[in-house]
PDB file of C-alpha atoms in Angstrom:
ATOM      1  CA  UNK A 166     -22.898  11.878   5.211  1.00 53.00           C
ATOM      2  CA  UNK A 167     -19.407  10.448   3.949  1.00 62.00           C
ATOM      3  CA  UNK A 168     -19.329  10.926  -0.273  1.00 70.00           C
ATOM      4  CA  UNK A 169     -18.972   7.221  -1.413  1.00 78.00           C
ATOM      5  CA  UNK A 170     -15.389   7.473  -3.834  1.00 81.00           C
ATOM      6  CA  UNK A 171     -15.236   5.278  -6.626  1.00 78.00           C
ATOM      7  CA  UNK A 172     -13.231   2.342  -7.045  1.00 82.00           C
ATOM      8  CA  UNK A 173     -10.152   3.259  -9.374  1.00 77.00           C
ATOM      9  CA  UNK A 174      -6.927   4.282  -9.168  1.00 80.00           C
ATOM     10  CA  UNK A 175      -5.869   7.147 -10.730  1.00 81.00           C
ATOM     11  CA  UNK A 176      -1.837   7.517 -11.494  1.00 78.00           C
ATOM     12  CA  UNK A 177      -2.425  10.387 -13.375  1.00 85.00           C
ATOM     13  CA  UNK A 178      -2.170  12.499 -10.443  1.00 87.00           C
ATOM     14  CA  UNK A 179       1.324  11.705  -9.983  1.00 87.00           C
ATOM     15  CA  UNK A 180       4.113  14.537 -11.162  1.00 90.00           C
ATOM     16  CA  UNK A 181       6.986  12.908 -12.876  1.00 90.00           C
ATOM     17  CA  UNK A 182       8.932  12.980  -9.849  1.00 93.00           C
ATOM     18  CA  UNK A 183       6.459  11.532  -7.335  1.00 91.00           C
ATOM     19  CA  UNK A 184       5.865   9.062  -9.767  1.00 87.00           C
ATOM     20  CA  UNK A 185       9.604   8.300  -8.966  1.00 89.00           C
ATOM     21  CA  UNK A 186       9.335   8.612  -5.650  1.00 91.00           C
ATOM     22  CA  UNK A 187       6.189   6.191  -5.417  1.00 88.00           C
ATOM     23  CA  UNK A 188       8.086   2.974  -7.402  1.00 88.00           C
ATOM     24  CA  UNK A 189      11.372   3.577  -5.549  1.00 91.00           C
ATOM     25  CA  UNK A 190       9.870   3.668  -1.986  1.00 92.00           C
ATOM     26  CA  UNK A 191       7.317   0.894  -2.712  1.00 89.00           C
ATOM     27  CA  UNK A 192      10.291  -1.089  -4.342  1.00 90.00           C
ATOM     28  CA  UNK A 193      12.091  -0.490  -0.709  1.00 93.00           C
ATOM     29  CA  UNK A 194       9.627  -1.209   1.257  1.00 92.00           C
ATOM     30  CA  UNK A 195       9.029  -4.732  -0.433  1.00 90.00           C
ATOM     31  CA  UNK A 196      12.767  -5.346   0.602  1.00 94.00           C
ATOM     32  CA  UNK A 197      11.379  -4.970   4.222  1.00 94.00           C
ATOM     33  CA  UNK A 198       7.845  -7.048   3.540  1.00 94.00           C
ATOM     34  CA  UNK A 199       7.384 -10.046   5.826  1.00 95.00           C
ATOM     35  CA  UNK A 200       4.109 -11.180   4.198  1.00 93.00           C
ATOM     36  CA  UNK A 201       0.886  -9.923   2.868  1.00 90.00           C
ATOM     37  CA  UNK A 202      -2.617 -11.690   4.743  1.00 91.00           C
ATOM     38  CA  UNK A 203      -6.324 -11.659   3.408  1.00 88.00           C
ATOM     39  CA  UNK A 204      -9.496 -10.355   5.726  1.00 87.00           C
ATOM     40  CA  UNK A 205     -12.294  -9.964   5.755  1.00 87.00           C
ATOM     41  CA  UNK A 206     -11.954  -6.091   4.810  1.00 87.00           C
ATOM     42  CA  UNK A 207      -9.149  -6.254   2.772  1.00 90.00           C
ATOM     43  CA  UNK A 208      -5.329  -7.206   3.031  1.00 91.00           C
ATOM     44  CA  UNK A 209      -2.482  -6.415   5.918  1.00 93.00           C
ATOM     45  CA  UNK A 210       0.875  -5.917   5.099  1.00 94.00           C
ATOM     46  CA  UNK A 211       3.730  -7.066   7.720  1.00 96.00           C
ATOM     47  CA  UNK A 212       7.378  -5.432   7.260  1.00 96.00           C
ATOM     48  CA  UNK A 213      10.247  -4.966   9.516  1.00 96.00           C
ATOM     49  CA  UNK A 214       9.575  -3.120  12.895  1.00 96.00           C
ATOM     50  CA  UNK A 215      12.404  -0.909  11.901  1.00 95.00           C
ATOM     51  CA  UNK A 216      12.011   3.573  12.145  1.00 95.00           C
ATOM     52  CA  UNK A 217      13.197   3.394   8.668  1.00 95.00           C
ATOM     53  CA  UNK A 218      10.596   0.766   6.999  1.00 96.00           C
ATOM     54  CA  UNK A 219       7.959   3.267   9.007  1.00 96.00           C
ATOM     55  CA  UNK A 220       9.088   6.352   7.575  1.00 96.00           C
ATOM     56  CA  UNK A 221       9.067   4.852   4.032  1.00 96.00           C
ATOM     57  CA  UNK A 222       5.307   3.448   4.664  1.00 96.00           C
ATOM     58  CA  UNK A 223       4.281   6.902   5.540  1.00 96.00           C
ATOM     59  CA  UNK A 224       5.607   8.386   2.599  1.00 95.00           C
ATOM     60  CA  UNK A 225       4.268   5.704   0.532  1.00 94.00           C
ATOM     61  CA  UNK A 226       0.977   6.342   2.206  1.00 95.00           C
ATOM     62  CA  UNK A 227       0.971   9.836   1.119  1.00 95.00           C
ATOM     63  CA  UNK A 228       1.129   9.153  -2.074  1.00 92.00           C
ATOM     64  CA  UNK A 229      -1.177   6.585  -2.438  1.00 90.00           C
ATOM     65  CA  UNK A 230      -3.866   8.081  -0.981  1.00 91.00           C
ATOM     66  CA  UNK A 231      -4.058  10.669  -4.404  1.00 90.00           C
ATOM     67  CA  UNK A 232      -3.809   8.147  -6.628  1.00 87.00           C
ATOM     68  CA  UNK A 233      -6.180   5.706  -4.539  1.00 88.00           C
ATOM     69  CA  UNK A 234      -8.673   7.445  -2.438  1.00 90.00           C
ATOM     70  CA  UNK A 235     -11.173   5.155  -1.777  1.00 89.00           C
ATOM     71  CA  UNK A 236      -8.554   3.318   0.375  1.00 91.00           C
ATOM     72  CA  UNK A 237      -8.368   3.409   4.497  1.00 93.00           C
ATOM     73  CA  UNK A 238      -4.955   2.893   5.594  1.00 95.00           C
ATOM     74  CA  UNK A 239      -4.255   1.705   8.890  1.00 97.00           C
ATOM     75  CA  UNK A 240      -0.549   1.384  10.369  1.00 97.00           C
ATOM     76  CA  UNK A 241       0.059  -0.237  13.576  1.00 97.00           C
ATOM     77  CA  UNK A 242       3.462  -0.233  14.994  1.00 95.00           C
ATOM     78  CA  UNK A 243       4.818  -1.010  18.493  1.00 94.00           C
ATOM     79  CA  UNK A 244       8.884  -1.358  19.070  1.00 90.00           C
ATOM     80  CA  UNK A 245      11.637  -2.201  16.800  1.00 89.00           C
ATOM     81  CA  UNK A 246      11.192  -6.027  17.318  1.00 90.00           C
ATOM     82  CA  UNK A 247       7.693  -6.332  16.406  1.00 95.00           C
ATOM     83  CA  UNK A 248       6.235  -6.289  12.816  1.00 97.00           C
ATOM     84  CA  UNK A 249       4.696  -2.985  11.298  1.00 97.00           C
ATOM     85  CA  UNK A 250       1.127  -3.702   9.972  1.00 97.00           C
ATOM     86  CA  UNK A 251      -0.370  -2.273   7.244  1.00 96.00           C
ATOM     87  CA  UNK A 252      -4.207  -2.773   6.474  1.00 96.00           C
ATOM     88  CA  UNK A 253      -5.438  -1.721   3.637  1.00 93.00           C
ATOM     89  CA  UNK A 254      -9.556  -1.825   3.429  1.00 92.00           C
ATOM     90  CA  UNK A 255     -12.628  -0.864   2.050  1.00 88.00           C
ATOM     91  CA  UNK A 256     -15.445  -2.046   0.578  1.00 86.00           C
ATOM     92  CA  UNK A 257     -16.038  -5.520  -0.758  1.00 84.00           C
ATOM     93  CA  UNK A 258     -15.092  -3.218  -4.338  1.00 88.00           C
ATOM     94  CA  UNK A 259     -12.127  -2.519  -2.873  1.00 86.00           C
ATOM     95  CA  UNK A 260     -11.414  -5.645  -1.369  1.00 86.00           C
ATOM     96  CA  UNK A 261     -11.283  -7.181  -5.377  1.00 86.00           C
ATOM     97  CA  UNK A 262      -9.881  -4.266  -6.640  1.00 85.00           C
ATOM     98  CA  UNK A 263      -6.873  -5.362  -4.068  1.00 86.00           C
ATOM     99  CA  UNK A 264      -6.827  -9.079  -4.924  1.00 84.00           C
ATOM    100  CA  UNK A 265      -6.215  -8.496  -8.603  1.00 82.00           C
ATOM    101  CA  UNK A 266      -3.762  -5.283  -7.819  1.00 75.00           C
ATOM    102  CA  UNK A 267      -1.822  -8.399  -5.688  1.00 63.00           C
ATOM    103  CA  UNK A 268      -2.134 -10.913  -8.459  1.00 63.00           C
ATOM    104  CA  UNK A 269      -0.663  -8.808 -11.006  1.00 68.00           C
ATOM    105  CA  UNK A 270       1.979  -7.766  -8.954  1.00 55.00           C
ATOM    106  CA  UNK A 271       2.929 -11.752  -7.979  1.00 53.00           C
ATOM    107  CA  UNK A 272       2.604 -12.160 -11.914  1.00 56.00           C
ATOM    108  CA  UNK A 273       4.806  -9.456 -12.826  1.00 50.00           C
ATOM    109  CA  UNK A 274       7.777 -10.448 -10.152  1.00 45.00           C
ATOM    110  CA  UNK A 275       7.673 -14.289 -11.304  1.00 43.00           C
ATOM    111  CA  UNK A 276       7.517 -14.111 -14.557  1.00 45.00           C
TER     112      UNK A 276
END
């Protein structure tokens, strides 16, 4: 039976430096963001089919998943000319946890 994992983030797990490491690669991968798209499960993520964008989502991934574990991450990726996808899911907890995590990021940026 799976152990149902709360709803929160936790930064705290972060050392200083992947702390670091976390804002700078997110803040390069939204260089390479196409869009962002609502379903029913959660959000996907499009950025540039480039080896570089992938590499930074994977190391992005790993360290989100300490500070967010009740995530599922879900990369799709075919050749260089196609869009990387990035779902992020869960529950319909996580789903909301994600829309307002999005709106305060669109808040912060236009501001």
């Amino acid at each position: 039976m799976k152990k149902e994992i709360p709803v929160a983030c936790c930064p705290t797990v972060f050392t200083k430096e992947e702390r670091i490491d976390y804002k700078d690669t997110w803040r390069e991968l939204e260089k390479s963001r196409l869009g962002v798209a609502e379903f029913e499960s959660g959000f996907e993520y499009q950025f540039s089919g480039n080896s570089d964008t992938l590499r930074l989502l994977y190391d992005w991934i790993s360290l989100e998943r300490k500070c967010c574990p009740f995530l599922t991450f879900t990369v799709s990726a075919s050749h260089e000319n196609e869009p990387i996808l990035l779902q992020l899911t869960g529950n319909a907890e996580t789903k909301a946890f994600l829309r307002n995590e999005l709106n305060d990021k669109i808040q912060m940026i236009t501001a």
